CSV table of C-alpha atoms and ligand atoms in Angstrom, one decimal:
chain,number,residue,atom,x,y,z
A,10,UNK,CA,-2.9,17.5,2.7
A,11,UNK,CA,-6.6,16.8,3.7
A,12,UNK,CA,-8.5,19.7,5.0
A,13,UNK,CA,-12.2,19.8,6.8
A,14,UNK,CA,-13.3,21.8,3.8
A,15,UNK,CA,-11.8,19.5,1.3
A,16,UNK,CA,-13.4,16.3,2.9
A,17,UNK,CA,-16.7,18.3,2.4
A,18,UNK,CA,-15.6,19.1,-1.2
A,19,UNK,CA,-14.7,15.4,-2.1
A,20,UNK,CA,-18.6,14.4,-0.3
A,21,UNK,CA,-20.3,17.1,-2.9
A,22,UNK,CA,-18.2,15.4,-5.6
A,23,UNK,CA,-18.9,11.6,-4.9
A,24,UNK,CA,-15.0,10.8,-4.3
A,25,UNK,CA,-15.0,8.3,-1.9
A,26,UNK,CA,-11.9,8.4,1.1
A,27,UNK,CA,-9.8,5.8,1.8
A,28,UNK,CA,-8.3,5.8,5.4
A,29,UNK,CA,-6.7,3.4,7.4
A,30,UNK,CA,-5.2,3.4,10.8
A,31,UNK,CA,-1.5,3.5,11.4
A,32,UNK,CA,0.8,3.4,14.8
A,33,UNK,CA,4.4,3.8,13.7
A,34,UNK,CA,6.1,6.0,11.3
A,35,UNK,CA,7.2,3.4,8.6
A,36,UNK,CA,4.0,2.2,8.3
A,37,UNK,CA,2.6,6.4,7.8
A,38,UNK,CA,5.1,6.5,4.8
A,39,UNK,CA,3.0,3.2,3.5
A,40,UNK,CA,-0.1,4.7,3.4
A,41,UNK,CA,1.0,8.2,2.0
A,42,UNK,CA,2.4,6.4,-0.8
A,43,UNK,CA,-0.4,4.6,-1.0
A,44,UNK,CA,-2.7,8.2,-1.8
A,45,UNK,CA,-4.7,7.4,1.8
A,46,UNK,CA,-6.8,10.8,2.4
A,47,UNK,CA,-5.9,10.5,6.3
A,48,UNK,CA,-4.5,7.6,9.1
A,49,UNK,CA,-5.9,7.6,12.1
A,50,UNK,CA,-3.8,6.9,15.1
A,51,UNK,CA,-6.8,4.8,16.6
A,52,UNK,CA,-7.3,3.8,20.1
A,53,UNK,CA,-7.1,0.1,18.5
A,54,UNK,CA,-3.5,0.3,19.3
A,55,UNK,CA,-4.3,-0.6,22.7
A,56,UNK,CA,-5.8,-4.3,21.0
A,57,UNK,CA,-3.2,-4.3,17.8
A,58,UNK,CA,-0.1,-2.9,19.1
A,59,UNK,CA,0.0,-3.4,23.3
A,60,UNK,CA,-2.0,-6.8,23.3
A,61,UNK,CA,-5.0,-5.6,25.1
A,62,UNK,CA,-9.0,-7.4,24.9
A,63,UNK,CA,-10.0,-3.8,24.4
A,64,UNK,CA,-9.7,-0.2,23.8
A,65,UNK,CA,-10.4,1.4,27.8
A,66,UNK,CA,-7.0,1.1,28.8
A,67,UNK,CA,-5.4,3.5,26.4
A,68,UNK,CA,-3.9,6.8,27.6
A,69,UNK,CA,-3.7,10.4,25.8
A,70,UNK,CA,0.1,9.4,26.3
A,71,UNK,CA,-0.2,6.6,24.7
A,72,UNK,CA,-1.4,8.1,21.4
A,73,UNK,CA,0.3,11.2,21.9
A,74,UNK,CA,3.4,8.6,21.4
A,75,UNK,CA,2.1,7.2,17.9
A,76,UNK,CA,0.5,10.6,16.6
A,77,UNK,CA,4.4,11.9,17.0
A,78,UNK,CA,5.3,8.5,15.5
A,79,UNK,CA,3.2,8.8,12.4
A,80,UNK,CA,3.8,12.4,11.9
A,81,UNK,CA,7.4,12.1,11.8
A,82,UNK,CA,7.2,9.7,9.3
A,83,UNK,CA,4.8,11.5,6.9
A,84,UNK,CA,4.4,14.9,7.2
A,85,UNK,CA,2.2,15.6,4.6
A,86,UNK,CA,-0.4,12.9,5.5
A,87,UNK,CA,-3.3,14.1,7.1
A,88,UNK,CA,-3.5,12.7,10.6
A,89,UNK,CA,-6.5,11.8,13.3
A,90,UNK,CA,-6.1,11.0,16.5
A,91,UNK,CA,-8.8,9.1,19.0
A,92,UNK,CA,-9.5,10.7,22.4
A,93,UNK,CA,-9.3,7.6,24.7
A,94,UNK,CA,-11.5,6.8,26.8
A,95,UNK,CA,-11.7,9.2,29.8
A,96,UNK,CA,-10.3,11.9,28.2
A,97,UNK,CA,-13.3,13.7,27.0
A,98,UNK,CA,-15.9,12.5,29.0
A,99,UNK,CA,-16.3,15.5,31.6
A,100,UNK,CA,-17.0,18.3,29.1
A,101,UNK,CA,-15.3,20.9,26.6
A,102,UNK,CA,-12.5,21.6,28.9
A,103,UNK,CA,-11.3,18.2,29.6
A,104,UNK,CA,-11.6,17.3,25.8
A,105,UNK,CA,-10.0,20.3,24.9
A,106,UNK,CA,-6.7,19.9,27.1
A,107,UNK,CA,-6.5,16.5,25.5
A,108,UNK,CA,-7.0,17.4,22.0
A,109,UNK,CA,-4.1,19.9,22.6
A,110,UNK,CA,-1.9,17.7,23.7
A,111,UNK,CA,-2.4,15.3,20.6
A,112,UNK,CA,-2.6,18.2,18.2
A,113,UNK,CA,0.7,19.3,20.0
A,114,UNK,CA,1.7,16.0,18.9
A,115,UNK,CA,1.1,16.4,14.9
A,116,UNK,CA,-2.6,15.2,15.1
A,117,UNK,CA,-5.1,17.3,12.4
A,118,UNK,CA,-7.9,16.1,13.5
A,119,UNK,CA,-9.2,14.5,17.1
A,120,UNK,CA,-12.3,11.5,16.8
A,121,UNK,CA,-14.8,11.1,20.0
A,122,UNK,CA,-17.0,8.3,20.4
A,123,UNK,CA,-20.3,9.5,21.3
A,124,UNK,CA,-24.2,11.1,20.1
A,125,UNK,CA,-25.9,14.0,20.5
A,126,UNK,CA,-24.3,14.0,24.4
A,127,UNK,CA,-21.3,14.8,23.3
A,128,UNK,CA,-22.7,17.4,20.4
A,129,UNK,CA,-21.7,20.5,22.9
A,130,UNK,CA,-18.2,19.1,23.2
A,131,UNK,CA,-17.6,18.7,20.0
A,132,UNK,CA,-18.5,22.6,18.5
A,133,UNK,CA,-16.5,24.1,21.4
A,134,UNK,CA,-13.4,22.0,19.9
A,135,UNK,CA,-14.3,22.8,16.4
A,136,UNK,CA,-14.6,26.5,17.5
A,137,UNK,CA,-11.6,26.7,19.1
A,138,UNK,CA,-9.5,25.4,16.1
A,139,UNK,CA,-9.7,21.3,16.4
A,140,UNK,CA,-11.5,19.8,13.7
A,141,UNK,CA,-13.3,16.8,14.6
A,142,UNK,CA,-14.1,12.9,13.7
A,143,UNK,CA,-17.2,11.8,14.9
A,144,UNK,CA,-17.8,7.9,15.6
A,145,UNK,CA,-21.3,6.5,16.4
A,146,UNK,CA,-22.9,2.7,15.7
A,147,UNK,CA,-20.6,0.8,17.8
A,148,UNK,CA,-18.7,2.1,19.8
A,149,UNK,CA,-15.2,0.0,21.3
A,150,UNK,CA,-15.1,2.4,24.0
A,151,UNK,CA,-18.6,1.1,25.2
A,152,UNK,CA,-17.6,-2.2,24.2
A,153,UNK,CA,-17.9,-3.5,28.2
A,154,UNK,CA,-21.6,-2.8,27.5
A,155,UNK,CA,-22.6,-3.5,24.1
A,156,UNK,CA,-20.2,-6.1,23.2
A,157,UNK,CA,-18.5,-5.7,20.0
A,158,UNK,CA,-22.0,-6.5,17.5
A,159,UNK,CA,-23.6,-4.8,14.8
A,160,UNK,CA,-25.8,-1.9,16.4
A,161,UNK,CA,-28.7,-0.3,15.1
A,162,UNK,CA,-30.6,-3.5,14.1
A,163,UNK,CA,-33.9,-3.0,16.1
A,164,UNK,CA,-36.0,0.4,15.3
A,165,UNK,CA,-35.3,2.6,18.7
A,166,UNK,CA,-31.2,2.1,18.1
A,167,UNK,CA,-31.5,2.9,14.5
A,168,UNK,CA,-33.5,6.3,15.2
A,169,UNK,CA,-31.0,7.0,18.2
A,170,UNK,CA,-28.0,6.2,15.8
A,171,UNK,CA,-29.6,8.7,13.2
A,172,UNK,CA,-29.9,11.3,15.7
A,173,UNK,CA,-27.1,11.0,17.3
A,174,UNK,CA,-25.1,10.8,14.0
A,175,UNK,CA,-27.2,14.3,12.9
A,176,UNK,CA,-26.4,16.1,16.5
A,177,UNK,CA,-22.5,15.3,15.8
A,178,UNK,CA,-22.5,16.7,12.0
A,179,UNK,CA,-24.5,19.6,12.6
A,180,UNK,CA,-22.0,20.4,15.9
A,181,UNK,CA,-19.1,20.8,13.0
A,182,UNK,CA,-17.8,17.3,12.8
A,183,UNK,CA,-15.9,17.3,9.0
A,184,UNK,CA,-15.9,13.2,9.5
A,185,UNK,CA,-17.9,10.8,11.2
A,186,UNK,CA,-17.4,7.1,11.2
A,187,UNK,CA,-19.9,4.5,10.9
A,188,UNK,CA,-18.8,1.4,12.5
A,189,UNK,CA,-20.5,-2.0,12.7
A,190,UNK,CA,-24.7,-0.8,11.4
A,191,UNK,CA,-26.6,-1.9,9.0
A,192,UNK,CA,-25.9,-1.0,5.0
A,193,UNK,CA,-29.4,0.7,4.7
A,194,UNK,CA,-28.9,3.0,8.6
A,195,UNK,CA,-25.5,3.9,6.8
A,196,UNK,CA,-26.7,4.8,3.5
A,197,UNK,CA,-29.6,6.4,5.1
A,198,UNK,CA,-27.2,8.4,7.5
A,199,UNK,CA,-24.4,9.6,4.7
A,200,UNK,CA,-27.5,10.9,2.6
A,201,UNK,CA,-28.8,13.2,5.8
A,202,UNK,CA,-25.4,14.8,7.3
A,203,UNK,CA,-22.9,17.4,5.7
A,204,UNK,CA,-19.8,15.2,7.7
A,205,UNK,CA,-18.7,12.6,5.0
A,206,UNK,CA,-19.0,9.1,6.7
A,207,UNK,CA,-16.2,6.9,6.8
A,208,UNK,CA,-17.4,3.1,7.3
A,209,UNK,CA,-16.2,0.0,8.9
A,210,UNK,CA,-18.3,-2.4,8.9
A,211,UNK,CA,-21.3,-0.1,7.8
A,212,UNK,CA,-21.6,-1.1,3.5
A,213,UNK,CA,-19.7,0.5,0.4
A,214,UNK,CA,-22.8,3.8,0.3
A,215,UNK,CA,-21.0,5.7,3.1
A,216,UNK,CA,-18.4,8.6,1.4
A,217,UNK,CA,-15.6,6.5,2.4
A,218,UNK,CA,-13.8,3.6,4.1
A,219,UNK,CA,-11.1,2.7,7.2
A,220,UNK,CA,-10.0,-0.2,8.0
A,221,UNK,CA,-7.5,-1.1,11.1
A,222,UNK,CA,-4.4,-1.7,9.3
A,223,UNK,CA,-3.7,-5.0,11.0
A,224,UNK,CA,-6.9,-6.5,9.7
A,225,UNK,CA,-5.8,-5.1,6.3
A,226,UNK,CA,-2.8,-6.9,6.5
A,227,UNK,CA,-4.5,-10.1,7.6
A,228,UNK,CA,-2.1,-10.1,11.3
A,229,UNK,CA,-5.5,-10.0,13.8
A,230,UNK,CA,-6.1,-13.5,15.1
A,231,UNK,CA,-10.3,-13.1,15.0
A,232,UNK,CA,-10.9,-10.4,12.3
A,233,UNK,CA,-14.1,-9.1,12.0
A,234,UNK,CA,-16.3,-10.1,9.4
A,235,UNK,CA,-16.4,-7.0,7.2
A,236,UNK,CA,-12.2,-7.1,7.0
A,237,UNK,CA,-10.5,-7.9,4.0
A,238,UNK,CA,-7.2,-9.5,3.9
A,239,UNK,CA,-5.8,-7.1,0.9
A,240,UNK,CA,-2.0,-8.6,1.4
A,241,UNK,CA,-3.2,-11.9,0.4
A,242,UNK,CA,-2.1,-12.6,-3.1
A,243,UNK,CA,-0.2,-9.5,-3.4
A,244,UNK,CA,3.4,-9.2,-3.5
A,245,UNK,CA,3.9,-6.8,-0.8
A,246,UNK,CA,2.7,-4.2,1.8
A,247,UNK,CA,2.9,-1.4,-1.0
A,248,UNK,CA,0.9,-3.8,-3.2
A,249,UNK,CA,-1.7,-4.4,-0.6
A,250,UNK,CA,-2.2,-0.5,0.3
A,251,UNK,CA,-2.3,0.5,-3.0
A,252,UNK,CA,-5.0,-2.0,-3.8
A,253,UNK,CA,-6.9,-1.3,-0.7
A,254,UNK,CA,-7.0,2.7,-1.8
A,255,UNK,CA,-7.8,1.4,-5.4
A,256,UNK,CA,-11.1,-0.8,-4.4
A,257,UNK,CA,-12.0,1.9,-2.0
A,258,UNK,CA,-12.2,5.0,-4.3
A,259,UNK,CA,-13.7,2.5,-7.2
A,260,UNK,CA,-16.5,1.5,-4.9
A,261,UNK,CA,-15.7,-2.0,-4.9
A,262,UNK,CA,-14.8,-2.0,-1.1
A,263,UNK,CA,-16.7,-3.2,1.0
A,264,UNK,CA,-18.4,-6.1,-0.9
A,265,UNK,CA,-21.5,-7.9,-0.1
A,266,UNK,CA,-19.3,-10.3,1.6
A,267,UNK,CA,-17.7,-7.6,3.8
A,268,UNK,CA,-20.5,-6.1,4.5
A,269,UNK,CA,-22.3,-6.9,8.1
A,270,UNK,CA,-26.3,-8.7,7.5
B,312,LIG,O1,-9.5,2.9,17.1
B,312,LIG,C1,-9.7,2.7,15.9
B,312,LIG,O2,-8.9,2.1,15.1
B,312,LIG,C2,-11.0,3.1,15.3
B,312,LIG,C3,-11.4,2.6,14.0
B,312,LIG,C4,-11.9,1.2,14.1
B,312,LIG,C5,-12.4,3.5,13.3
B,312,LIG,O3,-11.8,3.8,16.0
């Protein structure tokens, strides 16, 4: 299984990580045999699996629910879990007594969205035993602000995107997700931070990939742009995982055509 240290190996060696987001236990066993690095149990869920417009009304019970989900179904698979909305926000302690309840869960990992604000949280959880995911560009959790667009396009976003992506690393996060910014910001972050970046929506240079596994699968009415259908022309889910990991690790995904202008 995955380890913070052996995500930094694989970012010194140039192996790229394919990750994807799962709910349910059936659809863990997928992506183990699949070879995914990691699954996050994303706060998506609340848009994918309860029918929600957004992510804001998801509860640490309701992930607590799918991290025991997913675990149970692969126990081997290395497994992140958001902190929803809410849950972090007030400082170390509040973040830490929901981490611990979704590492009590089976979670390996916890992901906050947030910059340099969050930078103190974040090394008091990694000090006290919870490694952390990182997620900065856009953020769904802001969503009621920002909309759901590509950030980082104008000059002052792209330097607070870099520093708040540098403020996160250098706190101790092992992972940090790019979503939704420029190819160049992206390449130009992964390059600058010891965290390996995992992209959606952010080009094929960041040191790997996640996509949410219902856009994978082509079930999301409205997919974003920089989704690929992988189940289309494939036999089966296992064929569509598989290939998924495949284009991943060989670089191949994202594409131009998956990648946002
Ligand atoms: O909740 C989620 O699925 C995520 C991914 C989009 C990275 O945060």
């Amino acid at each position: 299984m995955r380890t913070p240290s052996s995500f930094r190996a694989a970012k010194r060696k140039g192996e790229k990580l394919a990750t994807l987001t799962a709910y349910d236990s059936s659809f863990a066993q997928a992506a183990a045999r699949a070879g995914c690095d990691s699954v996050l149990v994303g706060d998506s869920l609340g848009m994918v699996i309860q029918g929600q417009r957004g992510t804001t009304g998801v509860t640490v019970d309701d992930v607590a629910y799918h991290v025991r989900c997913v675990a149970a179904g692969a126990p081997d698979l290395h497994v992140m879990a958001d902190l929803p909305f809410g849950s972090f926000e007030a400082g170390p302690a509040a973040a830490f007594k929901s981490a611990a309840r979704l590492v009590a869960a089976g979670a390996h990992m916890v992901k906050v969205e947030g910059g340099a604000a969050l930078a103190r949280t974040v090394g008091r959880l990694v000090e006290r035993g919870v490694p952390v995911c990182g997620h900065v560009g856009l953020l769904p959790q802001s969503a009621n602000a920002t909309g759901f667009r590509v950030q980082g396009k104008d000059r002052e976003s792209r330097a607070r995107i870099l520093a708040d992506a540098k403020a996160i690393s250098d706190a101790g996060a092992a992972l940090l997700v790019l979503e939704m910014i420029p190819a160049e910001l992206a390449a130009e972050i992964t390059a600058e931070v010891a965290a390996s970046t995992i992209g959606i929506g952010a080009g094929a240079s960041c040191d790997g990939q996640i996509l949410v596994l219902q856009d994978l699968l082509g079930l999301y009415p409205n997919p974003p742009r920089f989704a690929k259908n992988f189940l289309r022309g494939k036999g089966d889910i296992d064929a569509a995982l598989a290939a998924y990991v495949a284009d991943v690790r060989a670089g191949r995904f994202p594409d131009a055509a998956h990648t946002p202008a």
